[in-house]
PDB file of C-alpha atoms in Angstrom:
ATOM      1  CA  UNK D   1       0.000   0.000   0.000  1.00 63.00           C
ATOM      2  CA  UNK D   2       1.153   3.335  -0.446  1.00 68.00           C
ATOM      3  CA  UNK D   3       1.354   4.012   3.552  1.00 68.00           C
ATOM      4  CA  UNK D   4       3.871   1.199   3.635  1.00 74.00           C
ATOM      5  CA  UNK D   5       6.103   2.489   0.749  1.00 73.00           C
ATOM      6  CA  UNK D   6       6.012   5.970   2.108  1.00 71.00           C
ATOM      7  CA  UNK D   7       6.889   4.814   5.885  1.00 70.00           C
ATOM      8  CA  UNK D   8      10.128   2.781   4.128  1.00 71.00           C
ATOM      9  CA  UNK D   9      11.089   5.639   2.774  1.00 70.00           C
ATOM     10  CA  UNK D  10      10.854   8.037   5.777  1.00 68.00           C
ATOM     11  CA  UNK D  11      12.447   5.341   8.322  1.00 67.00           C
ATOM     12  CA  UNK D  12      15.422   5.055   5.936  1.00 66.00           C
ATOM     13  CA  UNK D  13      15.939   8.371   5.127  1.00 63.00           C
ATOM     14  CA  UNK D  14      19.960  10.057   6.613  1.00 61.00           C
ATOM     15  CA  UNK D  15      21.590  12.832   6.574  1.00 60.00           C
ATOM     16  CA  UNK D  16      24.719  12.327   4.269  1.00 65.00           C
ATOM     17  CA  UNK D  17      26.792  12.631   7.083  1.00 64.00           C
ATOM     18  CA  UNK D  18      24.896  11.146  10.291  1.00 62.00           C
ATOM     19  CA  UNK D  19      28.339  11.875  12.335  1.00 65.00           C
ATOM     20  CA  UNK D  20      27.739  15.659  11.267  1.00 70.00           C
ATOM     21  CA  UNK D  21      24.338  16.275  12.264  1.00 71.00           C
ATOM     22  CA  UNK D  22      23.085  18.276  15.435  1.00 80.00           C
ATOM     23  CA  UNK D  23      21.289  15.622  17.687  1.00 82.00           C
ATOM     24  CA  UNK D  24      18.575  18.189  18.787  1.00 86.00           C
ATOM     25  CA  UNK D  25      18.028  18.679  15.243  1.00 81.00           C
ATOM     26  CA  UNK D  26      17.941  14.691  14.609  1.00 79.00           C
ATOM     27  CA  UNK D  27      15.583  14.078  16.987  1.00 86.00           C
ATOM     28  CA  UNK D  28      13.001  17.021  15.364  1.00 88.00           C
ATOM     29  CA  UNK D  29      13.469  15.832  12.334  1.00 84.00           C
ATOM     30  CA  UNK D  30      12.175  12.263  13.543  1.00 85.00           C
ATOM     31  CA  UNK D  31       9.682  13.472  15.369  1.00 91.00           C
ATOM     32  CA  UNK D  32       8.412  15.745  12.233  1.00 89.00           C
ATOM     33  CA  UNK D  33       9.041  12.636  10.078  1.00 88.00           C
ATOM     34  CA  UNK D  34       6.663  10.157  12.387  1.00 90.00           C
ATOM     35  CA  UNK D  35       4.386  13.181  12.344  1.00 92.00           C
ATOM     36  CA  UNK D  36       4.064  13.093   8.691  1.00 89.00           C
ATOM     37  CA  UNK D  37       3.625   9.386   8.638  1.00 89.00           C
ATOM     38  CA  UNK D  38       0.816   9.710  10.645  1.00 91.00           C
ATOM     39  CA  UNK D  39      -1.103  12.616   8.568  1.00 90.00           C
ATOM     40  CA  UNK D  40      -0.159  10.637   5.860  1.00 88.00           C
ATOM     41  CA  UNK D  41      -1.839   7.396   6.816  1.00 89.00           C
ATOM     42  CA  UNK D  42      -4.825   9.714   7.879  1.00 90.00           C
ATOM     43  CA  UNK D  43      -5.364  11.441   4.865  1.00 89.00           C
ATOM     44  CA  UNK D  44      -5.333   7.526   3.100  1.00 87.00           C
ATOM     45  CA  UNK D  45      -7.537   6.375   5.289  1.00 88.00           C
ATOM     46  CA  UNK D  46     -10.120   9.265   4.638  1.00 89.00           C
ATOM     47  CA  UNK D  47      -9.444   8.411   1.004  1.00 86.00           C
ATOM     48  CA  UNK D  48     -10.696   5.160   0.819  1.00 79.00           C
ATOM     49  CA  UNK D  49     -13.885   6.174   2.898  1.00 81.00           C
ATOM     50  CA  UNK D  50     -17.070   5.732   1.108  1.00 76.00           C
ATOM     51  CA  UNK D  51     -19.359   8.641   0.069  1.00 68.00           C
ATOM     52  CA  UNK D  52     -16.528  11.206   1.535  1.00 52.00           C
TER      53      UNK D  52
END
């Protein structure tokens, strides 16, 4: 399903240079990436609802 290919993607998404990257940055940028999974998977959902 398109959720699942989408939620590959943003799990193995890295910077080019992990070592590099700010750690409070990091962790925003997961947070903002599980956030868009889940928006994602809403806005699917809604998709496939009948008569929406």
């Amino acid at each position: 399903m398109i959720a699942d290919v989408i939620a590959r993607a943003l799990t193995q998404w890295t910077p080019e240079d992990p070592a590099s990257c700010d750690p409070a940055w990091a962790e925003t940028m997961r947070q903002d990436l599980e956030q868009a999974q889940i928006l994602i998977a809403e806005a699917l959902a809604n998709l496939n609802q009948p008569g929406s």
